[in-house]
PDB file of C-alpha atoms and ligand atoms in Angstrom:
ATOM      1  CA  UNK A  21     -20.014  -0.124 -14.327  1.00  0.00           C
ATOM      2  CA  UNK A  22     -19.993   0.013 -10.513  1.00  0.00           C
ATOM      3  CA  UNK A  23     -20.053   3.310  -8.640  1.00  0.00           C
ATOM      4  CA  UNK A  24     -18.098   4.306  -5.539  1.00  0.00           C
ATOM      5  CA  UNK A  25     -18.614   7.395  -3.402  1.00  0.00           C
ATOM      6  CA  UNK A  26     -15.422   8.405  -1.587  1.00  0.00           C
ATOM      7  CA  UNK A  27     -15.699  11.195   0.968  1.00  0.00           C
ATOM      8  CA  UNK A  28     -12.730  13.513   1.421  1.00  0.00           C
ATOM      9  CA  UNK A  29     -11.239  12.432  -1.896  1.00  0.00           C
ATOM     10  CA  UNK A  30      -9.621  15.738  -2.862  1.00  0.00           C
ATOM     11  CA  UNK A  31      -6.324  14.900  -1.133  1.00  0.00           C
ATOM     12  CA  UNK A  32      -4.316  12.228   0.658  1.00  0.00           C
ATOM     13  CA  UNK A  33      -5.784   8.786   1.271  1.00  0.00           C
ATOM     14  CA  UNK A  34      -9.140   9.622  -0.352  1.00  0.00           C
ATOM     15  CA  UNK A  35      -7.445  10.805  -3.563  1.00  0.00           C
ATOM     16  CA  UNK A  36      -5.311   7.629  -3.681  1.00  0.00           C
ATOM     17  CA  UNK A  37      -8.493   5.551  -3.249  1.00  0.00           C
ATOM     18  CA  UNK A  38     -10.171   7.496  -6.066  1.00  0.00           C
ATOM     19  CA  UNK A  39      -7.268   6.768  -8.441  1.00  0.00           C
ATOM     20  CA  UNK A  40      -7.151   3.103  -7.420  1.00  0.00           C
ATOM     21  CA  UNK A  41     -10.900   2.537  -7.950  1.00  0.00           C
ATOM     22  CA  UNK A  42     -10.873   4.432 -11.260  1.00  0.00           C
ATOM     23  CA  UNK A  43      -7.962   2.312 -12.515  1.00  0.00           C
ATOM     24  CA  UNK A  44     -10.097  -0.790 -11.809  1.00  0.00           C
ATOM     25  CA  UNK A  45     -12.962   0.588 -13.911  1.00  0.00           C
ATOM     26  CA  UNK A  46     -15.200   2.050 -11.203  1.00  0.00           C
ATOM     27  CA  UNK A  47     -17.050   5.344 -11.674  1.00  0.00           C
ATOM     28  CA  UNK A  48     -15.803   7.467  -8.786  1.00  0.00           C
ATOM     29  CA  UNK A  49     -17.764  10.187  -7.014  1.00  0.00           C
ATOM     30  CA  UNK A  50     -14.989  12.419  -5.686  1.00  0.00           C
ATOM     31  CA  UNK A  51     -16.366  14.233  -2.663  1.00  0.00           C
ATOM     32  CA  UNK A  52     -14.515  17.285  -1.397  1.00  0.00           C
ATOM     33  CA  UNK A  53     -15.270  20.087   0.999  1.00  0.00           C
ATOM     34  CA  UNK A  54     -12.867  23.036   0.594  1.00  0.00           C
ATOM     35  CA  UNK A  55     -10.222  21.786  -1.876  1.00  0.00           C
ATOM     36  CA  UNK A  56     -12.187  22.315  -5.100  1.00  0.00           C
ATOM     37  CA  UNK A  57      -9.104  22.920  -7.266  1.00  0.00           C
ATOM     38  CA  UNK A  58      -7.465  19.686  -6.098  1.00  0.00           C
ATOM     39  CA  UNK A  59     -10.665  17.693  -6.648  1.00  0.00           C
ATOM     40  CA  UNK A  60     -11.063  19.077 -10.191  1.00  0.00           C
ATOM     41  CA  UNK A  61      -7.392  18.386 -11.004  1.00  0.00           C
ATOM     42  CA  UNK A  62      -7.716  14.822  -9.664  1.00  0.00           C
ATOM     43  CA  UNK A  63     -10.802  14.239 -11.816  1.00  0.00           C
ATOM     44  CA  UNK A  64      -8.990  15.583 -14.893  1.00  0.00           C
ATOM     45  CA  UNK A  65      -6.090  13.203 -14.203  1.00  0.00           C
ATOM     46  CA  UNK A  66      -8.461  10.253 -13.802  1.00  0.00           C
ATOM     47  CA  UNK A  67     -10.299  11.115 -17.036  1.00  0.00           C
ATOM     48  CA  UNK A  68      -7.021  11.494 -18.947  1.00  0.00           C
ATOM     49  CA  UNK A  69      -6.212   7.921 -17.891  1.00  0.00           C
ATOM     50  CA  UNK A  70      -9.560   6.749 -19.294  1.00  0.00           C
ATOM     51  CA  UNK A  71     -11.410   6.718 -15.961  1.00  0.00           C
ATOM     52  CA  UNK A  72     -14.852   8.027 -15.078  1.00  0.00           C
ATOM     53  CA  UNK A  73     -15.420  10.379 -12.161  1.00  0.00           C
ATOM     54  CA  UNK A  74     -17.671  13.135 -10.871  1.00  0.00           C
ATOM     55  CA  UNK A  75     -16.473  15.769  -8.384  1.00  0.00           C
ATOM     56  CA  UNK A  76     -19.105  16.608  -5.761  1.00  0.00           C
ATOM     57  CA  UNK A  77     -18.773  19.300  -3.103  1.00  0.00           C
ATOM     58  CA  UNK A  78     -20.340  18.566   0.287  1.00  0.00           C
ATOM     59  CA  UNK A  79     -19.400  19.107   3.901  1.00  0.00           C
ATOM     60  CA  UNK A  80     -20.097  15.739   5.540  1.00  0.00           C
ATOM     61  CA  UNK A  81     -21.149  17.487   8.758  1.00  0.00           C
ATOM     62  CA  UNK A  82     -24.025  19.203   6.936  1.00  0.00           C
ATOM     63  CA  UNK A  83     -27.014  16.901   6.436  1.00  0.00           C
ATOM     64  CA  UNK A  84     -28.544  19.054   3.655  1.00  0.00           C
ATOM     65  CA  UNK A  85     -25.272  19.078   1.681  1.00  0.00           C
ATOM     66  CA  UNK A  86     -24.947  15.316   2.146  1.00  0.00           C
ATOM     67  CA  UNK A  87     -28.505  14.835   0.816  1.00  0.00           C
ATOM     68  CA  UNK A  88     -27.621  16.895  -2.252  1.00  0.00           C
ATOM     69  CA  UNK A  89     -24.448  14.834  -2.780  1.00  0.00           C
ATOM     70  CA  UNK A  90     -26.306  11.538  -2.551  1.00  0.00           C
ATOM     71  CA  UNK A  91     -28.989  12.819  -4.962  1.00  0.00           C
ATOM     72  CA  UNK A  92     -26.247  13.636  -7.481  1.00  0.00           C
ATOM     73  CA  UNK A  93     -24.799  10.135  -7.059  1.00  0.00           C
ATOM     74  CA  UNK A  94     -28.278   8.663  -7.604  1.00  0.00           C
ATOM     75  CA  UNK A  95     -28.641  10.764 -10.777  1.00  0.00           C
ATOM     76  CA  UNK A  96     -25.319   9.367 -12.029  1.00  0.00           C
ATOM     77  CA  UNK A  97     -26.308   5.733 -11.464  1.00  0.00           C
ATOM     78  CA  UNK A  98     -26.412   5.114  -7.703  1.00  0.00           C
ATOM     79  CA  UNK A  99     -23.928   3.973  -5.073  1.00  0.00           C
ATOM     80  CA  UNK A 100     -22.552   0.422  -4.904  1.00  0.00           C
ATOM     81  CA  UNK A 101     -19.689   1.213  -2.573  1.00  0.00           C
ATOM     82  CA  UNK A 102     -19.238   3.918   0.043  1.00  0.00           C
ATOM     83  CA  UNK A 103     -15.815   4.806   1.426  1.00  0.00           C
ATOM     84  CA  UNK A 104     -16.137   7.075   4.475  1.00  0.00           C
ATOM     85  CA  UNK A 105     -12.722   8.697   4.466  1.00  0.00           C
ATOM     86  CA  UNK A 106     -13.250  12.430   5.197  1.00  0.00           C
ATOM     87  CA  UNK A 107     -11.609  13.384   8.456  1.00  0.00           C
ATOM     88  CA  UNK A 108      -9.762  15.973  10.500  1.00  0.00           C
ATOM     89  CA  UNK A 109      -7.381  15.735  13.432  1.00  0.00           C
ATOM     90  CA  UNK A 110      -6.724  17.927  16.447  1.00  0.00           C
ATOM     91  CA  UNK A 111      -3.352  17.651  18.145  1.00  0.00           C
ATOM     92  CA  UNK A 112      -3.216  19.070  21.669  1.00  0.00           C
ATOM     93  CA  UNK A 113      -3.740  18.084  25.279  1.00  0.00           C
ATOM     94  CA  UNK A 114      -7.170  17.227  26.609  1.00  0.00           C
ATOM     95  CA  UNK A 115      -7.183  20.563  28.496  1.00  0.00           C
ATOM     96  CA  UNK A 116      -6.571  22.351  25.175  1.00  0.00           C
ATOM     97  CA  UNK A 117      -9.514  20.539  23.588  1.00  0.00           C
ATOM     98  CA  UNK A 118     -12.108  23.271  24.067  1.00  0.00           C
ATOM     99  CA  UNK A 119     -15.783  22.356  23.549  1.00  0.00           C
ATOM    100  CA  UNK A 120     -15.943  23.737  19.993  1.00  0.00           C
ATOM    101  CA  UNK A 121     -12.820  21.772  19.005  1.00  0.00           C
ATOM    102  CA  UNK A 122     -14.214  18.585  20.536  1.00  0.00           C
ATOM    103  CA  UNK A 123     -17.514  19.173  18.718  1.00  0.00           C
ATOM    104  CA  UNK A 124     -15.842  19.806  15.350  1.00  0.00           C
ATOM    105  CA  UNK A 125     -13.716  16.645  15.508  1.00  0.00           C
ATOM    106  CA  UNK A 126     -16.658  14.450  16.600  1.00  0.00           C
ATOM    107  CA  UNK A 127     -18.936  16.124  14.025  1.00  0.00           C
ATOM    108  CA  UNK A 128     -16.523  15.456  11.175  1.00  0.00           C
ATOM    109  CA  UNK A 129     -14.956  12.127  12.085  1.00  0.00           C
ATOM    110  CA  UNK A 130     -17.962  10.341  13.625  1.00  0.00           C
ATOM    111  CA  UNK A 131     -21.187  12.232  12.904  1.00  0.00           C
ATOM    112  CA  UNK A 132     -20.029  12.761   9.306  1.00  0.00           C
ATOM    113  CA  UNK A 133     -19.785   8.995   8.863  1.00  0.00           C
ATOM    114  CA  UNK A 134     -23.294   8.618  10.310  1.00  0.00           C
ATOM    115  CA  UNK A 135     -24.665  11.390   8.045  1.00  0.00           C
ATOM    116  CA  UNK A 136     -23.323   9.854   4.857  1.00  0.00           C
ATOM    117  CA  UNK A 137     -24.296   6.261   5.652  1.00  0.00           C
ATOM    118  CA  UNK A 138     -27.769   7.306   6.862  1.00  0.00           C
ATOM    119  CA  UNK A 139     -28.432   9.235   3.665  1.00  0.00           C
ATOM    120  CA  UNK A 140     -26.751   6.860   1.203  1.00  0.00           C
ATOM    121  CA  UNK A 141     -28.115   3.589   2.620  1.00  0.00           C
ATOM    122  CA  UNK A 142     -31.201   3.406   0.369  1.00  0.00           C
ATOM    123  CA  UNK A 143     -28.875   3.724  -2.661  1.00  0.00           C
ATOM    124  CA  UNK A 144     -26.467   1.108  -1.275  1.00  0.00           C
ATOM    125  CA  UNK A 145     -29.387  -1.264  -0.589  1.00  0.00           C
ATOM    126  CA  UNK A 146     -30.386  -0.913  -4.262  1.00  0.00           C
ATOM    127  CA  UNK A 147     -27.014  -2.300  -5.312  1.00  0.00           C
ATOM    128  CA  UNK A 148     -26.617  -6.004  -5.996  1.00  0.00           C
ATOM    129  CA  UNK A 149     -23.489  -6.041  -3.841  1.00  0.00           C
ATOM    130  CA  UNK A 150     -23.489  -2.992  -1.583  1.00  0.00           C
ATOM    131  CA  UNK A 151     -20.487  -2.332   0.606  1.00  0.00           C
ATOM    132  CA  UNK A 152     -19.360   0.229   3.150  1.00  0.00           C
ATOM    133  CA  UNK A 153     -15.741   0.820   4.146  1.00  0.00           C
ATOM    134  CA  UNK A 154     -14.983   3.244   6.965  1.00  0.00           C
ATOM    135  CA  UNK A 155     -11.555   4.757   7.559  1.00  0.00           C
ATOM    136  CA  UNK A 156     -10.797   4.736  11.277  1.00  0.00           C
ATOM    137  CA  UNK A 157      -7.262   4.929  12.712  1.00  0.00           C
ATOM    138  CA  UNK A 158      -4.761   3.014  14.771  1.00  0.00           C
ATOM    139  CA  UNK A 159      -5.601   5.632  17.434  1.00  0.00           C
ATOM    140  CA  UNK A 160      -9.215   4.475  17.414  1.00  0.00           C
ATOM    141  CA  UNK A 161      -7.919   1.037  18.431  1.00  0.00           C
ATOM    142  CA  UNK A 162      -5.210   2.012  20.942  1.00  0.00           C
ATOM    143  CA  UNK A 163      -5.902   5.672  21.857  1.00  0.00           C
ATOM    144  CA  UNK A 164      -3.307   8.442  21.469  1.00  0.00           C
ATOM    145  CA  UNK A 165      -2.028  10.926  23.993  1.00  0.00           C
ATOM    146  CA  UNK A 166      -2.829  14.488  22.820  1.00  0.00           C
ATOM    147  CA  UNK A 167      -5.425  13.202  20.328  1.00  0.00           C
ATOM    148  CA  UNK A 168      -8.288  12.349  22.676  1.00  0.00           C
ATOM    149  CA  UNK A 169     -11.140  13.744  20.566  1.00  0.00           C
ATOM    150  CA  UNK A 170      -9.745  12.114  17.433  1.00  0.00           C
ATOM    151  CA  UNK A 171      -9.209   8.775  19.216  1.00  0.00           C
ATOM    152  CA  UNK A 172     -12.761   8.905  20.615  1.00  0.00           C
ATOM    153  CA  UNK A 173     -14.281   9.641  17.206  1.00  0.00           C
ATOM    154  CA  UNK A 174     -12.255   6.945  15.482  1.00  0.00           C
ATOM    155  CA  UNK A 175     -13.139   4.405  18.225  1.00  0.00           C
ATOM    156  CA  UNK A 176     -16.765   5.356  17.575  1.00  0.00           C
ATOM    157  CA  UNK A 177     -16.299   4.531  13.909  1.00  0.00           C
ATOM    158  CA  UNK A 178     -15.059   1.070  14.899  1.00  0.00           C
ATOM    159  CA  UNK A 179     -18.129   0.476  17.096  1.00  0.00           C
ATOM    160  CA  UNK A 180     -20.404   1.739  14.313  1.00  0.00           C
ATOM    161  CA  UNK A 181     -18.706  -0.613  11.833  1.00  0.00           C
ATOM    162  CA  UNK A 182     -19.074  -3.718  14.005  1.00  0.00           C
ATOM    163  CA  UNK A 183     -22.710  -3.012  14.893  1.00  0.00           C
ATOM    164  CA  UNK A 184     -23.802  -2.003  11.385  1.00  0.00           C
ATOM    165  CA  UNK A 185     -22.129  -5.085   9.888  1.00  0.00           C
ATOM    166  CA  UNK A 186     -24.433  -7.236  12.026  1.00  0.00           C
ATOM    167  CA  UNK A 187     -27.499  -5.217  11.084  1.00  0.00           C
ATOM    168  CA  UNK A 188     -26.832  -5.037   7.332  1.00  0.00           C
ATOM    169  CA  UNK A 189     -25.435  -8.562   6.850  1.00  0.00           C
ATOM    170  CA  UNK A 190     -28.892 -10.025   6.162  1.00  0.00           C
ATOM    171  CA  UNK A 191     -29.286  -7.409   3.387  1.00  0.00           C
ATOM    172  CA  UNK A 192     -26.066  -8.668   1.785  1.00  0.00           C
ATOM    173  CA  UNK A 193     -24.143  -5.491   2.604  1.00  0.00           C
ATOM    174  CA  UNK A 194     -20.677  -5.788   4.121  1.00  0.00           C
ATOM    175  CA  UNK A 195     -19.354  -3.096   6.476  1.00  0.00           C
ATOM    176  CA  UNK A 196     -15.654  -3.020   7.240  1.00  0.00           C
ATOM    177  CA  UNK A 197     -13.095  -0.639   8.592  1.00  0.00           C
ATOM    178  CA  UNK A 198      -9.514   0.196   7.690  1.00  0.00           C
ATOM    179  CA  UNK A 199      -7.382   1.524  10.542  1.00  0.00           C
ATOM    180  CA  UNK A 200      -4.241   3.171   9.141  1.00  0.00           C
ATOM    181  CA  UNK A 201      -1.113   3.884  11.132  1.00  0.00           C
ATOM    182  CA  UNK A 202       1.126   6.855  10.282  1.00  0.00           C
ATOM    183  CA  UNK A 203       0.527   7.727   6.610  1.00  0.00           C
ATOM    184  CA  UNK A 204       2.414  10.460   4.742  1.00  0.00           C
ATOM    185  CA  UNK A 205      -0.309  13.015   3.993  1.00  0.00           C
ATOM    186  CA  UNK A 206      -1.096  16.658   4.767  1.00  0.00           C
ATOM    187  CA  UNK A 207      -2.680  15.528   8.051  1.00  0.00           C
ATOM    188  CA  UNK A 208       0.728  14.647   9.484  1.00  0.00           C
ATOM    189  CA  UNK A 209       2.637  17.719   8.303  1.00  0.00           C
ATOM    190  CA  UNK A 210       2.544  19.087  11.871  1.00  0.00           C
ATOM    191  CA  UNK A 211       4.974  16.407  13.095  1.00  0.00           C
ATOM    192  CA  UNK A 212       8.699  17.239  13.235  1.00  0.00           C
ATOM    193  CA  UNK A 213      11.378  14.807  11.921  1.00  0.00           C
ATOM    194  CA  UNK A 214      12.200  13.534  15.445  1.00  0.00           C
ATOM    195  CA  UNK A 215       8.581  12.569  16.063  1.00  0.00           C
ATOM    196  CA  UNK A 216       8.412  10.819  12.691  1.00  0.00           C
ATOM    197  CA  UNK A 217      11.659   8.926  13.499  1.00  0.00           C
ATOM    198  CA  UNK A 218      10.159   7.826  16.813  1.00  0.00           C
ATOM    199  CA  UNK A 219       7.059   6.525  15.007  1.00  0.00           C
ATOM    200  CA  UNK A 220       9.238   4.643  12.496  1.00  0.00           C
ATOM    201  CA  UNK A 221      11.204   3.104  15.390  1.00  0.00           C
ATOM    202  CA  UNK A 222       7.928   1.831  16.870  1.00  0.00           C
ATOM    203  CA  UNK A 223       6.875   0.363  13.501  1.00  0.00           C
ATOM    204  CA  UNK A 224       8.142  -3.201  12.885  1.00  0.00           C
ATOM    205  CA  UNK A 225       8.178  -2.628   9.109  1.00  0.00           C
ATOM    206  CA  UNK A 226      10.447   0.405   9.744  1.00  0.00           C
ATOM    207  CA  UNK A 227       8.786   2.965   7.526  1.00  0.00           C
ATOM    208  CA  UNK A 228       5.809   5.273   7.353  1.00  0.00           C
ATOM    209  CA  UNK A 229       2.852   4.319   5.172  1.00  0.00           C
ATOM    210  CA  UNK A 230       1.735   5.836   1.891  1.00  0.00           C
ATOM    211  CA  UNK A 231      -1.774   6.777   0.845  1.00  0.00           C
ATOM    212  CA  UNK A 232      -1.481   3.996  -1.748  1.00  0.00           C
ATOM    213  CA  UNK A 233      -0.849   1.422   1.020  1.00  0.00           C
ATOM    214  CA  UNK A 234      -4.265   2.315   2.430  1.00  0.00           C
ATOM    215  CA  UNK A 235      -5.955   2.505  -0.985  1.00  0.00           C
ATOM    216  CA  UNK A 236      -4.702  -1.008  -1.821  1.00  0.00           C
ATOM    217  CA  UNK A 237      -6.361  -2.394   1.339  1.00  0.00           C
ATOM    218  CA  UNK A 238      -9.599  -0.516   0.618  1.00  0.00           C
ATOM    219  CA  UNK A 239      -9.652  -1.788  -2.965  1.00  0.00           C
ATOM    220  CA  UNK A 240      -9.102  -5.355  -1.749  1.00  0.00           C
ATOM    221  CA  UNK A 241     -12.014  -5.029   0.714  1.00  0.00           C
ATOM    222  CA  UNK A 242     -14.108  -3.806  -2.215  1.00  0.00           C
ATOM    223  CA  UNK A 243     -13.157  -6.800  -4.358  1.00  0.00           C
ATOM    224  CA  UNK A 244     -14.872 -10.166  -4.845  1.00  0.00           C
ATOM    225  CA  UNK A 245     -12.059 -11.699  -2.797  1.00  0.00           C
ATOM    226  CA  UNK A 246     -13.402 -10.006   0.346  1.00  0.00           C
ATOM    227  CA  UNK A 247     -17.055 -10.980  -0.152  1.00  0.00           C
ATOM    228  CA  UNK A 248     -17.226 -13.088   3.078  1.00  0.00           C
ATOM    229  CA  UNK A 249     -15.563 -10.435   5.246  1.00  0.00           C
ATOM    230  CA  UNK A 250     -17.666  -8.087   7.360  1.00  0.00           C
ATOM    231  CA  UNK A 251     -17.415  -6.253  10.681  1.00  0.00           C
ATOM    232  CA  UNK A 252     -13.604  -6.344  10.539  1.00  0.00           C
ATOM    233  CA  UNK A 253     -11.003  -3.731  11.445  1.00  0.00           C
ATOM    234  CA  UNK A 254      -8.030  -4.097   9.083  1.00  0.00           C
ATOM    235  CA  UNK A 255      -4.859  -2.414  10.350  1.00  0.00           C
ATOM    236  CA  UNK A 256      -2.656  -0.821   7.668  1.00  0.00           C
ATOM    237  CA  UNK A 257       0.050   0.275  10.072  1.00  0.00           C
ATOM    238  CA  UNK A 258       3.268  -1.666   9.459  1.00  0.00           C
ATOM    239  CA  UNK A 259       2.658  -3.460  12.759  1.00  0.00           C
ATOM    240  CA  UNK A 260       2.773  -0.203  14.781  1.00  0.00           C
ATOM    241  CA  UNK A 261       2.639  -0.843  18.541  1.00  0.00           C
TER     242      UNK A 261
HETATM  243  P1  LIG B 305      -5.870  14.827   4.630  1.00  0.00           P
HETATM  244  O1  LIG B 305      -5.825  15.894   5.651  1.00  0.00           O
HETATM  245  O2  LIG B 305      -4.758  14.664   3.670  1.00  0.00           O
HETATM  246  O3  LIG B 305      -7.236  14.913   3.790  1.00  0.00           O
HETATM  247  C1  LIG B 305      -8.451  15.032   4.482  1.00  0.00           C
HETATM  248  C2  LIG B 305      -9.590  14.945   3.493  1.00  0.00           C
HETATM  249  O4  LIG B 305     -10.820  14.996   4.235  1.00  0.00           O
HETATM  250  C3  LIG B 305      -9.591  16.081   2.498  1.00  0.00           C
HETATM  251  O5  LIG B 305      -9.964  15.592   1.234  1.00  0.00           O
HETATM  252  C4  LIG B 305     -10.683  17.009   3.048  1.00  0.00           C
HETATM  253  O6  LIG B 305     -11.389  17.709   2.036  1.00  0.00           O
HETATM  254  C5  LIG B 305     -11.634  15.994   3.655  1.00  0.00           C
HETATM  255  N1  LIG B 305     -12.525  16.597   4.644  1.00  0.00           N
HETATM  256  C6  LIG B 305     -12.194  17.130   5.848  1.00  0.00           C
HETATM  257  N2  LIG B 305     -13.289  17.612   6.446  1.00  0.00           N
HETATM  258  C7  LIG B 305     -14.330  17.394   5.601  1.00  0.00           C
HETATM  259  C8  LIG B 305     -15.712  17.668   5.634  1.00  0.00           C
HETATM  260  N3  LIG B 305     -16.278  18.288   6.686  1.00  0.00           N
HETATM  261  N4  LIG B 305     -16.482  17.287   4.593  1.00  0.00           N
HETATM  262  C9  LIG B 305     -15.932  16.651   3.521  1.00  0.00           C
HETATM  263  N5  LIG B 305     -14.630  16.380   3.419  1.00  0.00           N
HETATM  264  C10 LIG B 305     -13.835  16.752   4.446  1.00  0.00           C
HETATM  265  O7  LIG B 305      -6.075  13.486   5.480  1.00  0.00           O
HETATM  266  P2  LIG B 305      -5.664  11.975   5.183  1.00  0.00           P
HETATM  267  O8  LIG B 305      -5.771  11.665   3.746  1.00  0.00           O
HETATM  268  O9  LIG B 305      -4.422  11.699   5.903  1.00  0.00           O
HETATM  269  O10 LIG B 305      -6.819  11.239   6.007  1.00  0.00           O
HETATM  270  C11 LIG B 305      -7.927  10.607   5.394  1.00  0.00           C
HETATM  271  C12 LIG B 305      -8.611   9.763   6.450  1.00  0.00           C
HETATM  272  O11 LIG B 305      -7.686   8.815   6.982  1.00  0.00           O
HETATM  273  C13 LIG B 305      -9.116  10.579   7.636  1.00  0.00           C
HETATM  274  O12 LIG B 305     -10.344  10.074   8.100  1.00  0.00           O
HETATM  275  C14 LIG B 305      -8.031  10.352   8.682  1.00  0.00           C
HETATM  276  O13 LIG B 305      -8.503  10.510   9.985  1.00  0.00           O
HETATM  277  C15 LIG B 305      -7.650   8.918   8.382  1.00  0.00           C
HETATM  278  N6  LIG B 305      -6.339   8.537   8.878  1.00  0.00           N
HETATM  279  C16 LIG B 305      -5.201   9.179   8.448  1.00  0.00           C
HETATM  280  C17 LIG B 305      -3.976   8.795   8.946  1.00  0.00           C
HETATM  281  C18 LIG B 305      -2.715   9.458   8.555  1.00  0.00           C
HETATM  282  O14 LIG B 305      -1.661   9.136   9.154  1.00  0.00           O
HETATM  283  N7  LIG B 305      -2.674  10.347   7.564  1.00  0.00           N
HETATM  284  C19 LIG B 305      -3.853   7.720   9.952  1.00  0.00           C
HETATM  285  C20 LIG B 305      -5.098   7.118  10.313  1.00  0.00           C
HETATM  286  C21 LIG B 305      -6.285   7.519   9.788  1.00  0.00           C
HETATM  287  P3  LIG B 305     -11.091  19.254   1.608  1.00  0.00           P
HETATM  288  O15 LIG B 305      -9.592  19.415   1.567  1.00  0.00           O
HETATM  289  O16 LIG B 305     -11.736  19.338   0.270  1.00  0.00           O
HETATM  290  O17 LIG B 305     -11.747  20.145   2.623  1.00  0.00           O
END
């Protein structure tokens, strides 16, 4: 059985990834930070469907908590696949992005990815076919007005992905990135119906995305079929411009 650690798997895209991997027979380490109840309920659902999963609390911005999480994964058989999905957004002008807000977004969305990869890499290197998939964003590619900190962090994740893919290729580890467009999750609950309509109008496939749309792409990148793909940024955005 292969093991996948998914950060921020209590809700949204991470939870959809957890269900998708479990349905394909992976043991899933369901990382969560604050949403313990949701993580436990998700694990119960996965187990009822015959899947194998372990909920693990850790704040990805806290190196000590990340070390504890990775130790638990090692105890349960190691890490073959890491999906760096945990993230937060801040919506507001650049002038409203006070230093502590900037720091929190960069700490979670970029430094959190560093923390988890840095700590989990020895486990991933132990795997016969180690892989890392980072969740960036369409805003990391294009930049978004009123989401400067988020765009900067997500662009950083893209740079990290491309550079680390080069460095880890000789070890047989692939590193790729999925860059979702607008996906229907809690993260986007702040947007009013007019804003959502505007986004749909700018999306050639004329709809918003689902968490499952992203999970399907992540699962494909984790599959044998993607074994010669590394350093890539895969948009799951309906063609959003
Ligand atoms: P949600 O807000 O629905 O879920 C966020 C998840 O991240 C939760 O499970 C939350 O855990 C976890 N999380 C947040 N901070 C931390 C932390 N410090 N440590 C550990 N876990 C943490 O977001 P989405 O599912 O929409 O987003 C998932 C990823 O996809 C994010 O990286 C996001 O930036 C990215 N993305 C989302 C898009 C969208 O349109 N929704 C578009 C592009 C990218 P808990 O609740 O337990 O605290």
